[in-house]
Amino acid sequence: QVRLVESEGGLVQPGGSLSLSCAASGSIFGFNDMGWYRQSPGSQRELVAAITTGGSTNYADSVKGRFTLSRDNAKNTVYLQMNSLKPEDTAVYSCFANSLGGRHWGQGTQVTVSS
């Protein structure tokens, strides 16, 4: 059974930094694209960042230059480094991983940016 385990989010001041990780397991064929979505109350879920097994990344325009997504293929783990955080980054962040069996999701973690 596929399982995605996310690190905890938290409360951070504007301008601060926070790092999230997501470890995927349970797929005998491994995982293709992995990344993060986020959703805040009253808003649609949006893709934050995604990364291929080859390391190619895709970022939402709103986080370009501030967020960095990296990946350890041996561990099936992705790392989202979030810098220069803004109040509008406040949301539930959910990790995803694609396998031959489809898309799988983590449980979601709250990130709150507030003074």
mmCIF file of C-alpha atoms in Angstrom:
data_model
loop_
_atom_site.group_PDB
_atom_site.id
_atom_site.type_symbol
_atom_site.label_atom_id
_atom_site.label_comp_id
_atom_site.label_asym_id
_atom_site.label_seq_id
_atom_site.Cartn_x
_atom_site.Cartn_y
_atom_site.Cartn_z
ATOM 1 C CA GLN A 1 0.000 0.000 0.000
ATOM 2 C CA VAL A 2 1.318 3.387 -0.985
ATOM 3 C CA ARG A 3 1.966 5.745 1.872
ATOM 4 C CA LEU A 4 3.117 9.375 1.904
ATOM 5 C CA VAL A 5 4.443 10.767 5.156
ATOM 6 C CA GLU A 6 4.793 14.530 5.417
ATOM 7 C CA SER A 7 6.755 16.511 7.934
ATOM 8 C CA GLU A 8 4.899 18.946 10.146
ATOM 9 C CA GLY A 9 4.231 22.471 9.019
ATOM 10 C CA GLY A 10 3.957 25.225 11.528
ATOM 11 C CA LEU A 11 3.696 28.887 12.316
ATOM 12 C CA VAL A 12 6.316 31.220 10.892
ATOM 13 C CA GLN A 13 6.652 34.983 10.767
ATOM 14 C CA PRO A 14 6.477 36.846 7.480
ATOM 15 C CA GLY A 15 9.858 36.785 5.820
ATOM 16 C CA GLY A 16 10.780 33.583 7.578
ATOM 17 C CA SER A 17 11.605 30.138 6.250
ATOM 18 C CA LEU A 18 10.195 26.671 6.645
ATOM 19 C CA SER A 19 11.071 23.315 5.145
ATOM 20 C CA LEU A 20 8.676 20.461 4.399
ATOM 21 C CA SER A 21 9.512 16.909 3.455
ATOM 22 C CA CYS A 22 7.453 14.078 2.048
ATOM 23 C CA ALA A 23 8.547 10.444 1.989
ATOM 24 C CA ALA A 24 6.700 8.017 -0.281
ATOM 25 C CA SER A 25 6.738 4.246 0.048
ATOM 26 C CA GLY A 26 4.877 1.161 -1.045
ATOM 27 C CA SER A 27 5.124 1.286 -4.836
ATOM 28 C CA ILE A 28 7.155 -1.551 -6.347
ATOM 29 C CA PHE A 29 7.537 0.489 -9.549
ATOM 30 C CA GLY A 30 8.636 3.602 -7.733
ATOM 31 C CA PHE A 31 7.271 7.072 -8.243
ATOM 32 C CA ASN A 32 7.288 9.469 -11.140
ATOM 33 C CA ASP A 33 6.419 13.116 -10.560
ATOM 34 C CA MET A 34 6.199 14.251 -6.951
ATOM 35 C CA GLY A 35 5.426 17.600 -5.416
ATOM 36 C CA TRP A 36 3.112 19.777 -3.396
ATOM 37 C CA TYR A 37 -0.292 21.384 -3.716
ATOM 38 C CA ARG A 38 -1.792 23.859 -1.299
ATOM 39 C CA GLN A 39 -5.243 25.086 -0.458
ATOM 40 C CA SER A 40 -6.393 27.952 1.708
ATOM 41 C CA PRO A 41 -9.979 28.548 2.897
ATOM 42 C CA GLY A 42 -12.172 29.836 0.103
ATOM 43 C CA SER A 43 -9.566 29.171 -2.559
ATOM 44 C CA GLN A 44 -9.030 26.446 -5.088
ATOM 45 C CA ARG A 45 -6.239 23.976 -4.612
ATOM 46 C CA GLU A 46 -3.177 25.073 -6.532
ATOM 47 C CA LEU A 47 -0.004 23.354 -7.571
ATOM 48 C CA VAL A 48 2.934 24.785 -5.631
ATOM 49 C CA ALA A 49 5.757 22.815 -7.172
ATOM 50 C CA ALA A 50 6.449 19.508 -8.879
ATOM 51 C CA ILE A 51 9.591 17.589 -9.744
ATOM 52 C CA THR A 52 10.312 14.728 -12.120
ATOM 53 C CA THR A 53 12.609 11.794 -11.427
ATOM 54 C CA GLY A 54 15.169 13.584 -13.567
ATOM 55 C CA GLY A 55 15.019 16.669 -11.368
ATOM 56 C CA SER A 56 13.096 18.982 -13.667
ATOM 57 C CA THR A 57 10.950 21.342 -11.628
ATOM 58 C CA ASN A 58 7.807 23.364 -12.164
ATOM 59 C CA TYR A 59 6.716 26.150 -9.811
ATOM 60 C CA ALA A 60 3.653 28.288 -9.375
ATOM 61 C CA ASP A 61 4.393 31.858 -10.413
ATOM 62 C CA SER A 62 3.546 33.004 -6.904
ATOM 63 C CA VAL A 63 6.420 31.029 -5.358
ATOM 64 C CA LYS A 64 9.122 31.274 -8.017
ATOM 65 C CA GLY A 65 12.354 32.568 -6.575
ATOM 66 C CA ARG A 66 11.218 31.854 -3.004
ATOM 67 C CA PHE A 67 10.506 28.124 -2.897
ATOM 68 C CA THR A 68 12.856 25.338 -3.923
ATOM 69 C CA LEU A 69 11.788 21.736 -4.471
ATOM 70 C CA SER A 70 14.370 18.985 -4.444
ATOM 71 C CA ARG A 71 14.269 15.228 -4.505
ATOM 72 C CA ASP A 72 16.161 12.186 -3.267
ATOM 73 C CA ASN A 73 15.173 9.375 -5.615
ATOM 74 C CA ALA A 74 16.854 6.711 -3.501
ATOM 75 C CA LYS A 75 14.583 7.661 -0.610
ATOM 76 C CA ASN A 76 11.517 8.604 -2.690
ATOM 77 C CA THR A 77 11.509 11.826 -0.738
ATOM 78 C CA VAL A 78 10.939 15.415 -1.789
ATOM 79 C CA TYR A 79 11.948 18.516 0.120
ATOM 80 C CA LEU A 80 10.241 21.883 -0.186
ATOM 81 C CA GLN A 81 12.334 24.769 1.086
ATOM 82 C CA MET A 82 10.176 27.847 1.547
ATOM 83 C CA ASN A 83 11.889 31.198 2.020
ATOM 84 C CA SER A 84 10.643 34.775 2.268
ATOM 85 C CA LEU A 85 7.266 33.479 3.348
ATOM 86 C CA LYS A 86 4.263 35.748 3.024
ATOM 87 C CA PRO A 87 0.882 35.685 4.773
ATOM 88 C CA GLU A 88 -0.666 34.619 1.481
ATOM 89 C CA ASP A 89 1.381 31.425 1.642
ATOM 90 C CA THR A 90 -0.808 30.316 4.537
ATOM 91 C CA ALA A 91 -2.549 27.101 3.510
ATOM 92 C CA VAL A 92 -2.764 23.364 3.975
ATOM 93 C CA TYR A 93 0.091 21.880 1.994
ATOM 94 C CA SER A 94 -0.422 18.377 0.597
ATOM 95 C CA CYS A 95 2.236 16.202 -0.934
ATOM 96 C CA PHE A 96 1.513 14.060 -3.977
ATOM 97 C CA ALA A 97 3.335 11.257 -5.757
ATOM 98 C CA ASN A 98 2.452 9.681 -9.074
ATOM 99 C CA SER A 99 2.988 5.986 -9.692
ATOM 100 C CA LEU A 100 1.752 3.512 -12.289
ATOM 101 C CA GLY A 101 -1.203 3.033 -9.968
ATOM 102 C CA GLY A 102 -2.206 6.671 -10.102
ATOM 103 C CA ARG A 103 -1.785 9.744 -7.891
ATOM 104 C CA HIS A 104 -1.328 9.360 -4.189
ATOM 105 C CA TRP A 105 -1.694 11.994 -1.478
ATOM 106 C CA GLY A 106 -0.270 12.808 1.904
ATOM 107 C CA GLN A 107 -2.452 13.789 4.818
ATOM 108 C CA GLY A 108 -1.770 17.521 4.483
ATOM 109 C CA THR A 109 -0.003 19.860 6.850
ATOM 110 C CA GLN A 110 -0.873 23.388 7.923
ATOM 111 C CA VAL A 111 1.527 26.220 7.209
ATOM 112 C CA THR A 112 0.608 29.554 8.762
ATOM 113 C CA VAL A 113 2.520 32.736 8.054
ATOM 114 C CA SER A 114 1.633 35.401 10.568
ATOM 115 C CA SER A 115 3.202 37.838 12.962
#
